[in-house]
Structure formats: C-alpha cells, structure tokens
Tab-separated table of C-alpha atoms and ligand atoms in Angstrom:
chain	number	residue	atom	x	y	z
A	90	MET	CA	5.426	-19.629	-10.341
A	91	THR	CA	6.283	-17.484	-7.346
A	92	THR	CA	5.600	-13.958	-8.566
A	93	GLU	CA	2.752	-12.385	-10.376
A	94	ALA	CA	4.835	-10.134	-12.556
A	95	ALA	CA	2.531	-10.369	-15.530
A	96	VAL	CA	-0.136	-7.698	-15.674
A	97	PRO	CA	-3.426	-8.513	-17.391
A	98	THR	CA	-3.099	-7.346	-20.954
A	99	GLU	CA	-5.110	-4.660	-22.653
A	100	PRO	CA	-4.571	-2.961	-25.992
A	101	LYS	CA	-1.415	-0.866	-25.653
A	102	GLN	CA	-1.888	2.897	-25.838
A	103	ALA	CA	0.882	5.414	-26.237
A	104	VAL	CA	1.143	7.468	-23.050
A	105	ASN	CA	2.780	10.868	-22.984
A	106	TRP	CA	4.624	10.439	-19.688
A	107	SER	CA	6.324	13.843	-19.799
A	108	ALA	CA	2.916	15.574	-20.156
A	109	ILE	CA	1.711	13.566	-17.167
A	110	ARG	CA	4.741	14.599	-15.139
A	111	ALA	CA	3.734	18.198	-15.668
A	112	ASP	CA	0.527	17.511	-13.711
A	113	PHE	CA	2.646	17.372	-10.506
A	114	PRO	CA	3.646	20.920	-9.528
A	115	ILE	CA	5.866	19.824	-6.622
A	116	LEU	CA	8.266	18.016	-8.933
A	117	ASP	CA	9.288	21.255	-10.609
A	118	GLN	CA	11.684	22.578	-7.972
A	119	GLN	CA	15.291	22.606	-6.846
A	120	VAL	CA	16.506	21.074	-3.605
A	121	HIS	CA	19.929	22.145	-2.285
A	122	GLY	CA	20.433	23.928	-5.587
A	123	GLN	CA	19.841	20.771	-7.652
A	124	PRO	CA	16.747	19.649	-9.597
A	125	LEU	CA	14.576	17.498	-7.310
A	126	ILE	CA	14.593	13.788	-8.207
A	127	TYR	CA	11.861	12.293	-6.016
A	128	LEU	CA	12.458	8.559	-5.552
A	129	ASP	CA	10.586	8.007	-2.304
A	130	ASN	CA	7.279	7.040	-3.767
A	131	ALA	CA	6.827	3.884	-1.694
A	132	ALA	CA	6.656	6.154	1.368
A	133	THR	CA	4.179	8.536	-0.263
A	134	THR	CA	3.455	9.681	-3.798
A	135	GLN	CA	3.079	13.249	-5.002
A	136	LYS	CA	-0.335	14.690	-5.851
A	137	PRO	CA	-1.500	15.832	-9.295
A	138	ARG	CA	-3.301	19.140	-9.817
A	139	ALA	CA	-6.582	17.251	-10.309
A	140	VAL	CA	-6.435	16.101	-6.687
A	141	LEU	CA	-5.315	19.464	-5.321
A	142	GLU	CA	-8.170	21.142	-7.227
A	143	ALA	CA	-10.747	18.638	-6.008
A	144	LEU	CA	-9.751	19.353	-2.411
A	145	ARG	CA	-9.878	23.093	-2.986
A	146	HIS	CA	-13.252	22.894	-4.735
A	147	TYR	CA	-14.690	20.828	-1.910
A	148	TYR	CA	-13.618	23.321	0.772
A	149	GLU	CA	-14.599	26.359	-1.293
A	150	HIS	CA	-18.055	25.088	-2.217
A	151	ASP	CA	-19.345	22.016	-0.436
A	152	ASN	CA	-17.785	21.701	3.028
A	153	ALA	CA	-20.190	20.511	5.763
A	154	ASN	CA	-20.574	17.490	8.021
A	155	VAL	CA	-22.144	14.375	6.491
A	156	HIS	CA	-25.262	12.267	7.163
A	157	ARG	CA	-26.411	14.716	9.822
A	158	GLY	CA	-28.047	17.723	8.226
A	159	ILE	CA	-30.738	18.172	5.698
A	160	HIS	CA	-29.324	21.418	4.504
A	161	GLU	CA	-27.885	21.752	1.007
A	162	LEU	CA	-24.208	21.729	1.915
A	163	SER	CA	-24.557	18.737	4.178
A	164	ASN	CA	-26.332	16.867	1.393
A	165	ARG	CA	-23.531	17.773	-1.028
A	166	ALA	CA	-20.844	16.621	1.397
A	167	THR	CA	-22.766	13.369	2.010
A	168	ASN	CA	-23.122	12.808	-1.703
A	169	ALA	CA	-19.427	13.472	-2.222
A	170	LEU	CA	-18.465	10.951	0.463
A	171	GLU	CA	-20.797	8.285	-0.889
A	172	ALA	CA	-19.704	8.960	-4.477
A	173	ALA	CA	-16.128	8.356	-3.367
A	174	ARG	CA	-17.214	5.070	-1.788
A	175	SER	CA	-18.802	3.959	-5.054
A	176	ARG	CA	-15.704	5.062	-6.971
A	177	ALA	CA	-13.474	3.050	-4.632
A	178	ALA	CA	-15.664	-0.023	-5.124
A	179	GLN	CA	-15.394	0.344	-8.881
A	180	PHE	CA	-11.631	0.923	-8.655
A	181	ILE	CA	-10.983	-2.462	-6.988
A	182	ASN	CA	-13.921	-4.200	-8.682
A	183	ALA	CA	-15.877	-4.774	-5.475
A	184	ARG	CA	-19.511	-5.790	-6.086
A	185	SER	CA	-20.965	-2.919	-4.082
A	186	ALA	CA	-20.117	0.302	-2.265
A	187	ASP	CA	-21.271	-1.423	0.961
A	188	GLU	CA	-18.028	-3.438	0.813
A	189	ILE	CA	-15.926	-0.277	1.221
A	190	VAL	CA	-15.003	1.043	4.669
A	191	PHE	CA	-13.115	4.327	4.806
A	192	THR	CA	-10.115	4.210	7.143
A	193	ARG	CA	-7.110	6.398	7.816
A	194	GLY	CA	-4.987	4.092	5.708
A	195	THR	CA	-3.580	0.587	5.430
A	196	THR	CA	-2.433	0.509	9.055
A	197	GLU	CA	-5.869	1.391	10.410
A	198	GLY	CA	-7.535	-1.092	8.016
A	199	ILE	CA	-5.456	-3.954	9.397
A	200	ASN	CA	-6.004	-2.851	13.000
A	201	LEU	CA	-9.730	-2.730	12.322
A	202	VAL	CA	-9.761	-6.299	11.049
A	203	ALA	CA	-7.483	-7.540	13.871
A	204	GLN	CA	-9.766	-6.023	16.467
A	205	ALA	CA	-13.258	-6.415	15.075
A	206	TRP	CA	-12.913	-9.659	13.120
A	207	GLY	CA	-10.064	-11.071	15.218
A	208	SER	CA	-11.723	-10.681	18.598
A	209	LYS	CA	-14.757	-12.594	17.350
A	210	HIS	CA	-13.086	-15.386	15.364
A	211	VAL	CA	-9.627	-16.011	16.866
A	212	LYS	CA	-9.095	-18.012	20.070
A	213	ALA	CA	-6.293	-19.784	21.967
A	214	GLY	CA	-4.622	-22.465	19.897
A	215	ASP	CA	-5.516	-20.839	16.524
A	216	THR	CA	-2.841	-19.753	14.119
A	217	ILE	CA	-2.464	-16.514	12.164
A	218	LEU	CA	-0.279	-16.944	9.087
A	219	LEU	CA	1.815	-14.016	7.854
A	220	THR	CA	4.838	-13.864	5.570
A	221	GLU	CA	8.389	-12.859	6.522
A	222	MET	CA	8.215	-9.829	4.235
A	223	GLU	CA	5.326	-8.079	6.012
A	224	HIS	CA	5.448	-4.421	7.006
A	225	HIS	CA	5.161	-3.798	10.762
A	226	SER	CA	1.581	-2.737	10.100
A	227	ASN	CA	0.821	-6.286	9.085
A	228	ILE	CA	2.671	-7.850	12.042
A	229	VAL	CA	2.084	-5.801	15.184
A	230	PRO	CA	-1.756	-5.753	15.103
A	231	TRP	CA	-1.665	-9.582	14.870
A	232	GLN	CA	0.821	-9.770	17.718
A	233	LEU	CA	-1.555	-7.694	19.852
A	234	LEU	CA	-4.412	-10.026	18.844
A	235	ALA	CA	-2.266	-13.106	19.639
A	236	GLU	CA	-1.443	-11.674	23.087
A	237	ARG	CA	-5.128	-11.058	23.802
A	238	THR	CA	-6.321	-14.454	22.600
A	239	GLY	CA	-3.471	-16.907	23.006
A	240	ALA	CA	-3.255	-17.493	19.251
A	241	GLN	CA	0.116	-18.170	17.558
A	242	LEU	CA	1.799	-16.374	14.700
A	243	VAL	CA	3.433	-18.413	11.929
A	244	TYR	CA	5.469	-16.923	9.067
A	245	LEU	CA	5.752	-18.209	5.485
A	246	PRO	CA	9.502	-17.922	4.850
A	247	VAL	CA	11.211	-15.702	2.303
A	248	THR	CA	14.002	-17.281	0.243
A	249	GLY	CA	17.297	-15.504	1.116
A	250	ASP	CA	18.500	-12.689	-1.120
A	251	ILE	CA	16.151	-13.544	-3.969
A	252	GLY	CA	13.304	-12.387	-1.776
A	253	LEU	CA	10.490	-14.602	-3.038
A	254	LEU	CA	7.996	-16.395	-0.830
A	255	ASP	CA	9.086	-19.994	-0.371
A	256	MET	CA	6.083	-21.681	-1.921
A	257	ASN	CA	7.581	-25.104	-1.110
A	258	ARG	CA	6.840	-24.335	2.537
A	259	LEU	CA	3.214	-23.256	1.970
A	260	ASP	CA	1.594	-26.630	2.754
A	261	GLU	CA	3.489	-26.888	6.004
A	262	CYS	CA	2.465	-23.355	7.083
A	263	LEU	CA	-1.102	-23.158	5.691
A	264	THR	CA	-2.861	-25.774	7.782
A	265	ARG	CA	-6.404	-26.135	9.093
A	266	LYS	CA	-5.300	-24.472	12.327
A	267	VAL	CA	-4.833	-21.200	10.444
A	268	LYS	CA	-7.704	-18.757	11.000
A	269	LEU	CA	-6.377	-15.930	8.882
A	270	PHE	CA	-3.641	-15.548	6.273
A	271	ALA	CA	-2.486	-11.924	5.894
A	272	MET	CA	-0.013	-11.163	3.096
A	273	THR	CA	1.451	-8.197	1.339
A	274	HIS	CA	0.792	-7.889	-2.397
A	275	ILE	CA	4.064	-6.035	-3.082
A	276	SER	CA	6.979	-5.888	-0.621
A	277	ASN	CA	8.005	-2.328	0.211
A	278	SER	CA	11.616	-3.434	0.788
A	279	LEU	CA	12.187	-6.192	-1.774
A	280	GLY	CA	9.929	-5.169	-4.654
A	281	THR	CA	8.575	-8.713	-4.762
A	282	ILE	CA	5.142	-9.089	-6.323
A	283	ASN	CA	3.466	-11.932	-4.470
A	284	PRO	CA	1.112	-14.456	-6.128
A	285	VAL	CA	-1.912	-13.339	-4.114
A	286	VAL	CA	-4.485	-14.997	-6.387
A	287	GLU	CA	-2.819	-18.373	-5.796
A	288	LEU	CA	-2.261	-17.785	-2.092
A	289	CYS	CA	-5.908	-16.766	-1.535
A	290	ALA	CA	-7.142	-19.732	-3.550
A	291	ARG	CA	-5.051	-22.136	-1.455
A	292	ALA	CA	-6.372	-20.508	1.739
A	293	ARG	CA	-9.961	-20.681	0.515
A	294	GLN	CA	-9.667	-24.424	-0.062
A	295	LEU	CA	-9.073	-24.764	3.704
A	296	GLY	CA	-11.698	-22.187	4.708
A	297	VAL	CA	-8.992	-19.742	5.850
A	298	THR	CA	-9.900	-16.049	5.840
A	299	THR	CA	-7.479	-13.837	3.830
A	300	LEU	CA	-6.261	-10.246	3.998
A	301	VAL	CA	-4.202	-8.612	1.240
A	302	ASP	CA	-2.073	-5.569	2.041
A	303	ALA	CA	-2.280	-3.564	-1.191
A	304	ALA	CA	-0.440	-0.491	0.166
A	305	GLN	CA	2.297	-0.806	-2.466
A	306	SER	CA	0.199	-2.162	-5.298
A	307	ALA	CA	-3.076	-0.222	-5.429
A	308	GLY	CA	-1.569	2.798	-7.179
A	309	HIS	CA	0.689	0.769	-9.411
A	310	ARG	CA	-1.439	-1.917	-11.069
A	311	PRO	CA	-5.056	-2.936	-11.557
A	312	ILE	CA	-6.623	-4.415	-8.438
A	313	ASP	CA	-9.585	-6.747	-8.748
A	314	VAL	CA	-10.762	-8.121	-5.405
A	315	GLN	CA	-13.030	-10.637	-7.122
A	316	GLU	CA	-10.150	-12.022	-9.127
A	317	ILE	CA	-7.817	-12.032	-6.106
A	318	GLY	CA	-10.508	-13.802	-4.128
A	319	CYS	CA	-9.550	-12.263	-0.776
A	320	ASP	CA	-11.850	-11.615	2.163
A	321	PHE	CA	-10.178	-8.309	3.061
A	322	LEU	CA	-7.975	-5.900	1.165
A	323	VAL	CA	-6.433	-2.688	2.543
A	324	LEU	CA	-4.894	0.338	0.845
A	325	SER	CA	-3.674	3.865	1.600
A	326	GLY	CA	-4.796	6.854	-0.504
A	327	HIS	CA	-1.542	8.763	-0.079
A	328	LYS	CA	0.478	6.063	-1.838
A	329	MET	CA	-1.658	6.425	-4.969
A	330	CYS	CA	-1.817	10.188	-5.591
A	331	GLY	CA	-4.486	10.796	-2.947
A	332	PRO	CA	-4.262	12.793	0.291
A	333	THR	CA	-2.827	11.505	3.574
A	334	GLY	CA	-5.347	10.342	6.201
A	335	ILE	CA	-7.675	8.352	3.944
A	336	GLY	CA	-7.609	4.701	3.043
A	337	VAL	CA	-9.913	1.842	2.152
A	338	LEU	CA	-10.739	-1.442	3.797
A	339	TYR	CA	-12.551	-3.795	1.422
A	340	GLY	CA	-14.400	-6.649	3.067
A	341	ARG	CA	-16.484	-9.437	1.593
A	342	PRO	CA	-20.090	-8.490	2.594
A	343	GLU	CA	-20.850	-11.653	4.598
A	344	VAL	CA	-17.584	-11.237	6.524
A	345	LEU	CA	-18.081	-7.516	7.168
A	346	GLU	CA	-21.680	-7.912	8.203
A	347	ALA	CA	-20.802	-10.517	10.831
A	348	MET	CA	-18.195	-8.290	12.455
A	349	PRO	CA	-18.791	-6.289	15.641
A	350	PRO	CA	-17.947	-2.563	15.635
A	351	TYR	CA	-14.343	-1.372	15.749
A	352	GLN	CA	-14.851	1.986	17.508
A	353	GLY	CA	-17.947	3.449	19.105
A	354	GLY	CA	-19.338	6.918	18.561
A	355	GLY	CA	-21.610	8.960	16.335
A	356	GLU	CA	-22.558	7.814	12.821
A	357	MET	CA	-22.197	4.079	13.492
A	358	ILE	CA	-25.304	3.532	15.607
A	359	LEU	CA	-28.971	2.874	14.941
A	360	ASN	CA	-30.227	3.565	18.455
A	361	VAL	CA	-28.494	4.494	21.704
A	362	GLU	CA	-29.907	4.021	25.183
A	363	PHE	CA	-28.156	4.718	28.468
A	364	GLN	CA	-27.083	1.087	28.886
A	365	ARG	CA	-26.819	-0.257	25.335
A	366	SER	CA	-26.857	0.553	21.676
A	367	THR	CA	-27.540	-1.055	18.314
A	368	TRP	CA	-25.372	-0.663	15.226
A	369	LYS	CA	-25.836	0.323	11.652
A	370	GLN	CA	-25.052	-2.146	8.905
A	371	ALA	CA	-21.614	-2.299	7.282
A	372	PRO	CA	-19.802	-0.212	6.167
A	373	HIS	CA	-21.202	2.594	8.405
A	374	ARG	CA	-20.909	0.429	11.518
A	375	PHE	CA	-17.101	0.737	11.132
A	376	GLU	CA	-16.959	4.506	10.632
A	377	ALA	CA	-17.520	6.131	14.011
A	378	GLY	CA	-17.305	9.918	14.171
A	379	THR	CA	-16.865	12.487	11.420
A	380	PRO	CA	-15.063	10.815	8.524
A	381	ASP	CA	-12.249	12.330	6.424
A	382	ILE	CA	-14.692	13.762	3.868
A	383	SER	CA	-12.175	15.913	2.006
A	384	GLY	CA	-9.796	12.966	2.016
A	385	ALA	CA	-12.447	10.829	0.338
A	386	VAL	CA	-13.021	13.608	-2.233
A	387	GLY	CA	-9.282	13.715	-2.928
A	388	LEU	CA	-9.101	9.948	-3.173
A	389	HIS	CA	-11.981	9.963	-5.652
A	390	ALA	CA	-10.058	12.438	-7.821
A	391	ALA	CA	-6.884	10.349	-7.474
A	392	MET	CA	-8.684	7.196	-8.596
A	393	ASP	CA	-10.174	9.040	-11.583
A	394	TYR	CA	-6.713	10.340	-12.424
A	395	LEU	CA	-5.033	6.939	-12.300
A	396	GLU	CA	-7.835	5.370	-14.302
A	397	LYS	CA	-7.462	8.028	-16.956
A	398	ILE	CA	-3.786	7.180	-17.436
A	399	GLY	CA	-4.724	3.494	-17.391
A	400	ARG	CA	-3.545	1.198	-14.651
A	401	HIS	CA	-2.238	-1.317	-17.128
A	402	ASN	CA	-0.060	1.434	-18.573
A	403	ILE	CA	1.105	2.445	-15.098
A	404	ALA	CA	1.971	-1.158	-14.222
A	405	GLU	CA	3.961	-1.645	-17.364
A	406	HIS	CA	5.835	1.622	-16.967
A	407	ASP	CA	6.482	0.865	-13.288
A	408	GLN	CA	8.076	-2.456	-14.130
A	409	GLU	CA	10.137	-0.920	-16.915
A	410	LEU	CA	11.501	1.699	-14.536
A	411	GLY	CA	12.232	-0.964	-11.868
A	412	ALA	CA	13.989	-3.222	-14.372
A	413	TYR	CA	15.938	-0.303	-15.833
A	414	ALA	CA	17.168	0.807	-12.396
A	415	TYR	CA	18.002	-2.761	-11.342
A	416	ALA	CA	20.041	-3.364	-14.518
A	417	LYS	CA	21.955	-0.061	-14.143
A	418	LEU	CA	22.663	-0.658	-10.473
A	419	THR	CA	24.142	-4.115	-11.119
A	420	ARG	CA	26.799	-2.292	-13.219
A	421	LEU	CA	28.085	-0.713	-10.003
A	422	GLY	CA	29.693	-4.106	-9.442
A	423	GLN	CA	30.923	-5.649	-6.218
A	424	GLY	CA	30.386	-2.491	-4.194
A	425	ILE	CA	26.586	-2.806	-4.245
A	426	ARG	CA	24.292	-5.466	-2.813
A	427	LEU	CA	20.827	-5.466	-4.325
A	428	PHE	CA	17.852	-7.045	-2.574
A	429	GLY	CA	14.774	-8.712	-4.039
A	430	PRO	CA	14.078	-10.650	-7.242
A	431	HIS	CA	16.169	-10.152	-10.364
A	432	ILE	CA	13.170	-10.147	-12.667
A	433	GLY	CA	9.425	-9.541	-12.370
A	434	ARG	CA	9.981	-6.901	-9.708
A	435	ALA	CA	7.943	-3.863	-8.841
A	436	GLY	CA	9.238	-0.339	-9.368
A	437	LEU	CA	11.507	-0.089	-6.342
A	438	VAL	CA	15.061	-1.136	-5.533
A	439	SER	CA	16.629	-1.661	-2.094
A	440	PHE	CA	20.380	-1.809	-1.841
A	441	ARG	CA	23.451	-1.451	0.331
A	442	LEU	CA	26.688	0.141	-0.740
A	443	LYS	CA	29.073	-2.179	1.115
A	444	ASP	CA	29.492	-0.904	4.697
A	445	ILE	CA	28.271	2.639	4.098
A	446	HIS	CA	25.298	3.236	6.397
A	447	ALA	CA	22.033	3.675	4.482
A	448	HIS	CA	21.474	7.014	6.233
A	449	ASP	CA	24.828	8.305	4.924
A	450	VAL	CA	23.832	7.252	1.406
A	451	VAL	CA	20.507	9.046	1.748
A	452	THR	CA	22.059	12.169	3.254
A	453	VAL	CA	24.644	12.558	0.494
A	454	ALA	CA	22.044	11.802	-2.197
A	455	ASP	CA	19.791	14.467	-0.713
A	456	GLN	CA	22.585	17.054	-1.050
A	457	ARG	CA	22.468	16.261	-4.773
A	458	GLY	CA	18.689	16.640	-4.962
A	459	VAL	CA	17.881	12.900	-4.958
A	460	ALA	CA	15.219	11.905	-2.406
A	461	LEU	CA	15.774	8.293	-1.255
A	462	ARG	CA	14.781	6.465	1.926
A	463	GLY	CA	17.128	4.636	4.274
A	464	GLY	CA	16.406	2.469	7.265
A	465	HIS	CA	14.526	-0.712	8.043
A	466	HIS	CA	11.387	0.481	6.138
A	467	CYS	CA	9.219	-0.965	8.942
A	468	ASN	CA	10.511	-4.427	8.024
A	469	GLN	CA	12.795	-5.144	10.978
A	470	PRO	CA	12.254	-8.946	11.053
A	471	LEU	CA	12.919	-9.156	7.302
A	472	MET	CA	16.055	-7.025	7.625
A	473	ARG	CA	17.363	-9.389	10.312
A	474	LYS	CA	16.669	-12.340	8.050
A	475	LEU	CA	18.644	-10.597	5.273
A	476	GLY	CA	21.472	-9.990	7.723
A	477	VAL	CA	21.333	-6.201	7.596
A	478	GLU	CA	19.874	-3.542	9.842
A	479	SER	CA	18.913	-1.194	7.071
A	480	THR	CA	18.930	-0.626	3.321
A	481	ALA	CA	18.734	2.450	1.091
A	482	ARG	CA	15.752	2.411	-1.244
A	483	ALA	CA	14.753	4.129	-4.450
A	484	SER	CA	11.079	3.760	-5.306
A	485	PHE	CA	9.576	4.966	-8.566
A	486	PHE	CA	6.254	6.175	-9.842
A	487	PHE	CA	5.052	6.851	-13.360
A	488	TYR	CA	6.260	10.477	-13.333
A	489	ASN	CA	9.901	9.385	-12.842
A	490	THR	CA	12.128	9.206	-15.906
A	491	THR	CA	15.039	7.054	-17.018
A	492	ALA	CA	17.142	10.263	-17.028
A	493	GLU	CA	16.397	10.625	-13.287
A	494	ILE	CA	17.425	7.040	-12.740
A	495	ASP	CA	20.672	7.654	-14.672
A	496	ARG	CA	21.405	10.638	-12.427
A	497	PHE	CA	20.571	8.630	-9.290
A	498	VAL	CA	22.958	5.849	-10.325
A	499	GLU	CA	25.656	8.427	-11.132
A	500	VAL	CA	25.194	9.879	-7.614
A	501	LEU	CA	25.631	6.416	-6.106
A	502	GLY	CA	28.881	6.068	-8.069
A	503	GLU	CA	30.019	9.383	-6.587
A	504	ILE	CA	29.111	8.164	-3.090
A	505	GLN	CA	31.055	4.932	-3.653
A	506	LYS	CA	34.125	6.885	-4.703
A	507	PHE	CA	33.773	9.333	-1.802
A	508	PHE	CA	33.652	6.468	0.717
A	509	GLY	CA	36.250	4.444	-1.149
A	510	VAL	CA	34.060	1.343	-1.715
A	511	ALA	CA	33.917	1.243	-5.536
B	1040	C6P	N1	5.288	1.792	3.912
B	1040	C6P	C1	7.392	2.816	3.208
B	1040	C6P	O1	7.681	1.693	2.786
B	1040	C6P	P1	0.260	3.497	6.011
B	1040	C6P	O2	1.356	4.125	6.825
B	1040	C6P	O3	-0.836	2.984	6.868
B	1040	C6P	O4	-0.194	4.339	4.894
B	1040	C6P	O5	0.963	2.233	5.252
B	1040	C6P	C2	1.591	1.248	6.007
B	1040	C6P	C3	2.180	0.212	5.081
B	1040	C6P	C4	1.618	-1.075	5.094
B	1040	C6P	N2	2.056	-2.003	4.238
B	1040	C6P	C5	3.066	-1.799	3.379
B	1040	C6P	C6	3.471	-2.893	2.463
B	1040	C6P	C7	3.681	-0.552	3.350
B	1040	C6P	O6	4.683	-0.332	2.507
B	1040	C6P	C8	3.247	0.476	4.254
B	1040	C6P	C9	3.941	1.802	4.296
B	1040	C6P	C10	6.051	3.045	3.882
B	1040	C6P	O7	8.143	3.761	3.067
B	1040	C6P	C11	6.283	3.620	5.252
B	1040	C6P	S1	7.275	2.601	6.273
C-alpha cells in the first residue's frame, strides 16, 4: 500500500456545502467580468467570516502585548494566545499545549527544526532522508544544515508519472545512518497522499527522528500526531482558512525540551546577564519576540470552523472533487498530460496541455475568471524528474463545486482549441 487514501470513518452527516460556500465573502465576485472560480487553494485558502470576525473582535476589544503586562488587556491577549495553543494541540491530537510552537508557517517550522534540532544532533557522515516530492521548504533548510555539518542528503525516489513514493527502495534509503527522515504528507504538485504512518513507524524502528510536512493536509483531513507517530509536524494557518503569518510546529515533548533555542530575544528567556542567559522551557523557548497574537486568534477560529464542518467530511469531499476533476480532465484526450496518482489522490490536479506553457494556460484561464497556478510550485527537482519545467495546477477546497470544475475543464478545452493542440 503506497498511499493513505482512506480517511478514518465516522458516521456520515449530510453537509450543506452551498451554505458553507456562502461563509466566504471573497468568492462572491467577478474577475475580468466573469464569476470568480478560485482553484488556487494549495497556495492559500480563502477565509470564512468567522475568521475575519475573530480578527476584528480581537483588535477592537483585546489587543495588547502578551506575557508582559498585568493589565486587563494584556491578560486577555495572553489568554487568547494560550487558548489558541490549546486549540491547536487538540486539533492535531497532541497530548499537551506545550508541544505546540507558534511559527510563521510551515517554512519557518522546518527551518526551526533544521537549525535548533539539526545543529545539536546532525554531524559529518550522517544522512538526512527526504523524498523526491518535497517542496523547496523541505529541501533547502536541510541543504543548509548539510553544508554546515558535512551531512549528506538522500532522497526516497518517486515512481515516474504515477507519482507515488517507491516503497521498494525504502530499505535501501532508510538506514541506520539516517538521523532524520522529513516527508510531505500530501504533495502540492502531484496530489499524492503519502503513507506517513507507515513511514514514521519504519523510521522509529531504527531510532530515526521524523518530520511530517502537513502544509497540504492539515486543512483537508483529520491529523492525529499520536497516530502518525512523528517527532515533528509542521503546518501553515493560511492553507486551512486561517490568516497568513501563523503556523504550528508540533514537537514530541522530549525532543523539543532537548533542543537549544532557535532565535534569541524577549519572551524566550528566564534570566539574562551581560555575558549569558538561561532559557524558558518549550514551547516558549522557541518563540522569541512578540508573537503573531492576532494570527493565533484567527487560526483558533479557523480550527473551530473546520471542526464544525467535520474534517472527515472535508476529506471525503476533497477527494470527490479531486477524482471528479481528474476523470473529467482525462476526457480531454491526448492533448493533456496529467501528473500524480490515478486514484486515492488529494483534491488537486497538475497538468500540461502539450507544449503550451503553463503560464499561458494560467493567463488565459484568468481572463475567464478561473484562478489557477502555473510554474514549478517550489518543486524544481521533482519537475526535472518528471521531465518538465512547469505544470499548471488546479487545487480545490470544500467550497468549490463540480459546476466550477465543469467550467474550468471547458476553459481548458477552449485553450486547447485556441493553441491548436486538441
Ligand atoms: N506551497 C503552493 O503549492 P508556507 O509558504 O511556509 O506556508 O508553505 C510552504 C510549503 C511547504 N510544504 C508544502 C507541501 C507546500 O505546499 C508549501 C506551500 C504553495 O502553491 C506555495 S509554493
């Protein structure tokens, strides 16, 4: 089994998806005189009113700096930040709020681990194992660490066009020399859902530390760090209905507590003298300076919102939209090349329309109101492996509809005709 397409089952509830769509004011507009069809959700998702209102309420009533004052507003702001931390712990089934570090997003979470954990545990001759489908955020920080320490990077291969991890090569790559195995949960270019439970279990058997990049999964399916069995997990709030600038790093408490600080400054210290300082315990040790308090408040509201819809429902709907789009796109015939697995895929589809540049596809689609993304999607090594420099990508969220997908496919048909590649 190479994908984890199945989502843990729960009693099915009927969800009124069109009522939910109405929670997102930005979707109700025209772009270039056409109704907006927003299919760039892997880059960032739109925000429901509940999140916008939480941000507004915070700034209208509670705004102050945290952990510093003993005045009422400062206490409220501190409580709001710590309530968001507890909410995040619950959202990913961490055992305690102390396992949650607020970051700017997935990228900063990985950099934090590469610097703080990596500088202590990785040395010359060690190996860091990644997969060939990693985002640059889960490659470059490890390259920087490898340059500093003399460690080596090894990549678990992806199988050609199908875009699954080649599990037959796992034993060869996951050896006792590996210090850390960092893997994406869902590929932002292929839509592959990786078997992170199995990968983490295999790593654990060898005492290898694991990091799961949940940037593309946290808003789309239930996440349970205890079930996954990872040491670290990172996510971005803005990809799951929350504001930009806030994210979460989960760390197993023993692992976090043994890590030196990431950045120095206010908030993370116990005592400072002219020549040396002592640090607070995790997670505060890793949060130097004023945190993104309003971001945490918005993320709290986003998590509540997603939970209210039900993440099992979201996951199911996501996969239905992905499968629907994939099936419709295959009908475009020889003129289209689709990337990633045929079945068990997440709600995004990458493709190329023969030799038409992805940016041309995206530009023409935009003129028709359809927001896509084109480029290497911060997956340059993967693109090279696939033999392309870029793809166009449509990525869905629960507020998208099959009617929007129909229109998107129709627009691609028009583009094919226009460029004569049908
Ligand atoms: N992908 C896209 O695909 P930040 O920018 O820190 O919020 O997230 C970085 C990141 C890390 N891992 C994966 C798997 C990702 O998909 C992303 C962000 C966006 O459009 C931007 S390239």
